[in-house]
Short mmCIF file of C-alpha atoms in Angstrom, two decimals:
data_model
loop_
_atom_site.label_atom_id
_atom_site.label_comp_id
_atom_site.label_asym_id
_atom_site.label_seq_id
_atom_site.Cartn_x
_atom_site.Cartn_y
_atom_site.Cartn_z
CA UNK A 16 -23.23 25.02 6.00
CA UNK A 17 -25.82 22.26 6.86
CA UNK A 18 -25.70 20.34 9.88
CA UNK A 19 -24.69 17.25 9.96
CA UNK A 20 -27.68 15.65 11.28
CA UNK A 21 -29.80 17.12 7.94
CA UNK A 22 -27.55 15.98 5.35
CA UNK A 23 -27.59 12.30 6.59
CA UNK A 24 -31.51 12.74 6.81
CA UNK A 25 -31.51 13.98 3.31
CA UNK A 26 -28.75 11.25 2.16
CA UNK A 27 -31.68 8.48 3.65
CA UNK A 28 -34.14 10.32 1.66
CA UNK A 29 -31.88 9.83 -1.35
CA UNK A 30 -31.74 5.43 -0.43
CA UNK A 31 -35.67 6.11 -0.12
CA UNK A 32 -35.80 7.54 -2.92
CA UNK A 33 -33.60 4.61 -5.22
CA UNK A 34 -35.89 2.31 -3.13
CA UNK A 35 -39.06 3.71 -4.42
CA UNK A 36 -37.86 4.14 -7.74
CA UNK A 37 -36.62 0.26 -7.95
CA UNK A 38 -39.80 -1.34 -6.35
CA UNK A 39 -41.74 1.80 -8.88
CA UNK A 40 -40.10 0.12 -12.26
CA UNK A 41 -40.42 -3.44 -11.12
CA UNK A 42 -44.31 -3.51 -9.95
CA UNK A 43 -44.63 -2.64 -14.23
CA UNK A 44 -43.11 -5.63 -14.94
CA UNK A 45 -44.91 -7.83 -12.13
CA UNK A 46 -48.29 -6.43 -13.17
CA UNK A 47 -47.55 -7.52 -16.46
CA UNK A 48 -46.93 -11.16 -15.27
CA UNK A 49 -43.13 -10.76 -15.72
CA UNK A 50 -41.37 -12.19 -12.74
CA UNK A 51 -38.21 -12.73 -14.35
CA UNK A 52 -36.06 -10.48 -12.56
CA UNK A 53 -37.41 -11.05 -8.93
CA UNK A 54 -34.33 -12.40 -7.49
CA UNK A 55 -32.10 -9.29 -8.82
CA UNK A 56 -34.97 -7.16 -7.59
CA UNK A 57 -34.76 -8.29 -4.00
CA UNK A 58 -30.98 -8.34 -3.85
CA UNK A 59 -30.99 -4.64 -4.93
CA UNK A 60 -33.49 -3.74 -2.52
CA UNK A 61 -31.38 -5.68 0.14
CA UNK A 62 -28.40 -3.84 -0.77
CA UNK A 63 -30.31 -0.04 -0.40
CA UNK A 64 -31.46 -1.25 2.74
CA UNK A 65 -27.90 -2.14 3.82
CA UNK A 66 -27.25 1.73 2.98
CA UNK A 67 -30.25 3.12 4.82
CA UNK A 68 -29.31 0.62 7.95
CA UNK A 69 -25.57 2.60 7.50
CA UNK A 70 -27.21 5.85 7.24
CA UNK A 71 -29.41 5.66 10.24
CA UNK A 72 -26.61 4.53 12.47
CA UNK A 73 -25.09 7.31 11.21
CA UNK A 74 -28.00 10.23 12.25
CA UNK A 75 -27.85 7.98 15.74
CA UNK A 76 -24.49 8.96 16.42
CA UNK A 77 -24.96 12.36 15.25
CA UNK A 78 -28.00 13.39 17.53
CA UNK A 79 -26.59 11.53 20.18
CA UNK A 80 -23.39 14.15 19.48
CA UNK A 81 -25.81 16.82 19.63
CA UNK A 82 -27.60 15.76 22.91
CA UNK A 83 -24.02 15.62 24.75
CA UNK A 84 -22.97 18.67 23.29
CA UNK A 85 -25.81 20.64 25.40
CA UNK A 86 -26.71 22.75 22.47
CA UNK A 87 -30.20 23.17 21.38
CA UNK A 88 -30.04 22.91 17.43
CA UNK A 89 -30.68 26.15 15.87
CA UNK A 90 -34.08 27.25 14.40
CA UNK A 91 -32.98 27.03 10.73
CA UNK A 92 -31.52 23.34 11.46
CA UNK A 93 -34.72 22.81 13.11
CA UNK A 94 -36.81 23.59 10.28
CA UNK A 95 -34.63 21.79 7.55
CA UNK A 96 -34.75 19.27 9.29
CA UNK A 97 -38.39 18.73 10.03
CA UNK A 98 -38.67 19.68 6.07
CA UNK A 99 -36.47 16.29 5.25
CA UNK A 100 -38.58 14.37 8.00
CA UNK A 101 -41.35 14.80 6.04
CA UNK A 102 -40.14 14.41 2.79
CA UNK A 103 -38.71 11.07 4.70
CA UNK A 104 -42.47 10.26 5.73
CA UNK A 105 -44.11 10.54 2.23
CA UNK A 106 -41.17 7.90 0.63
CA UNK A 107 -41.93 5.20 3.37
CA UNK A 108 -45.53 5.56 3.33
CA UNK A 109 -45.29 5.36 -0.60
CA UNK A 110 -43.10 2.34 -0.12
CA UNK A 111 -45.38 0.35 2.07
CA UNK A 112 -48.26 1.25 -0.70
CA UNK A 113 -46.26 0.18 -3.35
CA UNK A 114 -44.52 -3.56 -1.02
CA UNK A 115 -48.68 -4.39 -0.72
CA UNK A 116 -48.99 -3.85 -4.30
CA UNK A 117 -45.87 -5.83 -4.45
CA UNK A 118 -46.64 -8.56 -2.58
CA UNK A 119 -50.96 -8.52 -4.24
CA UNK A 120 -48.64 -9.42 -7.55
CA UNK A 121 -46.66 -12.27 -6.75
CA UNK A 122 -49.25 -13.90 -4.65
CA UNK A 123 -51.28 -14.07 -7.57
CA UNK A 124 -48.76 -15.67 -9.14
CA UNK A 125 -48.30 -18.11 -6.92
CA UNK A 126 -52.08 -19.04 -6.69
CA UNK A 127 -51.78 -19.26 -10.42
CA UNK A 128 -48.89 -21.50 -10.76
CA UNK A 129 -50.53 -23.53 -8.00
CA UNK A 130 -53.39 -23.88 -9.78
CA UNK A 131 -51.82 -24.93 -12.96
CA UNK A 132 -49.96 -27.72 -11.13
CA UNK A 133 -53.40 -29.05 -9.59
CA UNK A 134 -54.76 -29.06 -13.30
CA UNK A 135 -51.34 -30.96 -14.66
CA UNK A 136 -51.87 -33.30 -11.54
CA UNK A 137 -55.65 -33.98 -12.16
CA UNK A 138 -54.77 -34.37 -15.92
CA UNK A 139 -52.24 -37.04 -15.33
CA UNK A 140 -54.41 -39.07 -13.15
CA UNK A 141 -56.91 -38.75 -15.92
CA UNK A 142 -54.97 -39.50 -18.41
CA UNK A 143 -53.20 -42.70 -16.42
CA UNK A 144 -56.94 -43.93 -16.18
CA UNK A 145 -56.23 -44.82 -19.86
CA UNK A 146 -53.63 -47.26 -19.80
CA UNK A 147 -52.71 -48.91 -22.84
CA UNK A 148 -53.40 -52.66 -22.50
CA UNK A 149 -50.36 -55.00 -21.95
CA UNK A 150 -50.62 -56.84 -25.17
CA UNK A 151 -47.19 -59.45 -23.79
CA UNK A 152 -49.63 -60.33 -21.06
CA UNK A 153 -52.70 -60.97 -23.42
CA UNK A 154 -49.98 -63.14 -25.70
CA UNK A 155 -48.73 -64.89 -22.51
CA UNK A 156 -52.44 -66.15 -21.73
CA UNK A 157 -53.17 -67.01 -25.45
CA UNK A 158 -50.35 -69.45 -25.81
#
């Protein structure tokens, strides 16, 4: 039977795991300029965090049990659990890979849209440079 301590470990590595597979589907569709489902991206992300927040509060208690309990964890549990620490290790330095990728894509969005807007704005002053002339005024002065 496996410790307590390792299964919560290996039920984070399981959130880590949703997490990287979420922000791993999404980055496809933000390097293909489709931002469309960016709020319901960051709302499930929220929510896995919420579970891994749960989860680690949970391996808290649980080596704090072990601590007061005065017994040294066993060999075996010692190994598992340095196995699922590292397994742990690879999904959040994969996730902070993939949030900078993340994060490259939708500031280049912004800077695009930004750009756009300067180009409408320029455009309009341009184009108000042309004003149509106020022929009732011309009519006014004639008569």
């Amino acid at each position: 039977m496996k410790h307590r301590l390792i299964t919560l470990v290996y039920e984070k590595n399981h959130y880590l795991e949703k997490f990287y597979s979420l922000n791993e589907k999404e980055l496809v569709n933000f390097l293909a300029g489709n931002f469309e489902n960016l709020e319901g991206f960051y709302q499930n992300r929220e929510q896995i965090l919420e579970m891994i927040r749960y989860v680690d509060l949970q391996i808290e208690k649980s080596h704090h049990d072990v601590i007061r309990s005065g017994n040294d964890l066993q060999d075996v549990i010692k190994r598992d659990l340095k196995n699922a620490m590292k397994i742990k290790d690879e999904y959040v330095e994969r996730i902070i890979h993939q949030d900078l990728d993340v994060l490259s894509c939708i500031d280049k969005a912004k800077t695009e849209i930004i750009r756009e807007l300067q180009s409408l704005k320029k455009g309009k002053k341009a184009v108000s440079g042309y004003k149509m002339p106020d022929f009732e005024k011309n009519l006014d002065e004639e008569a």
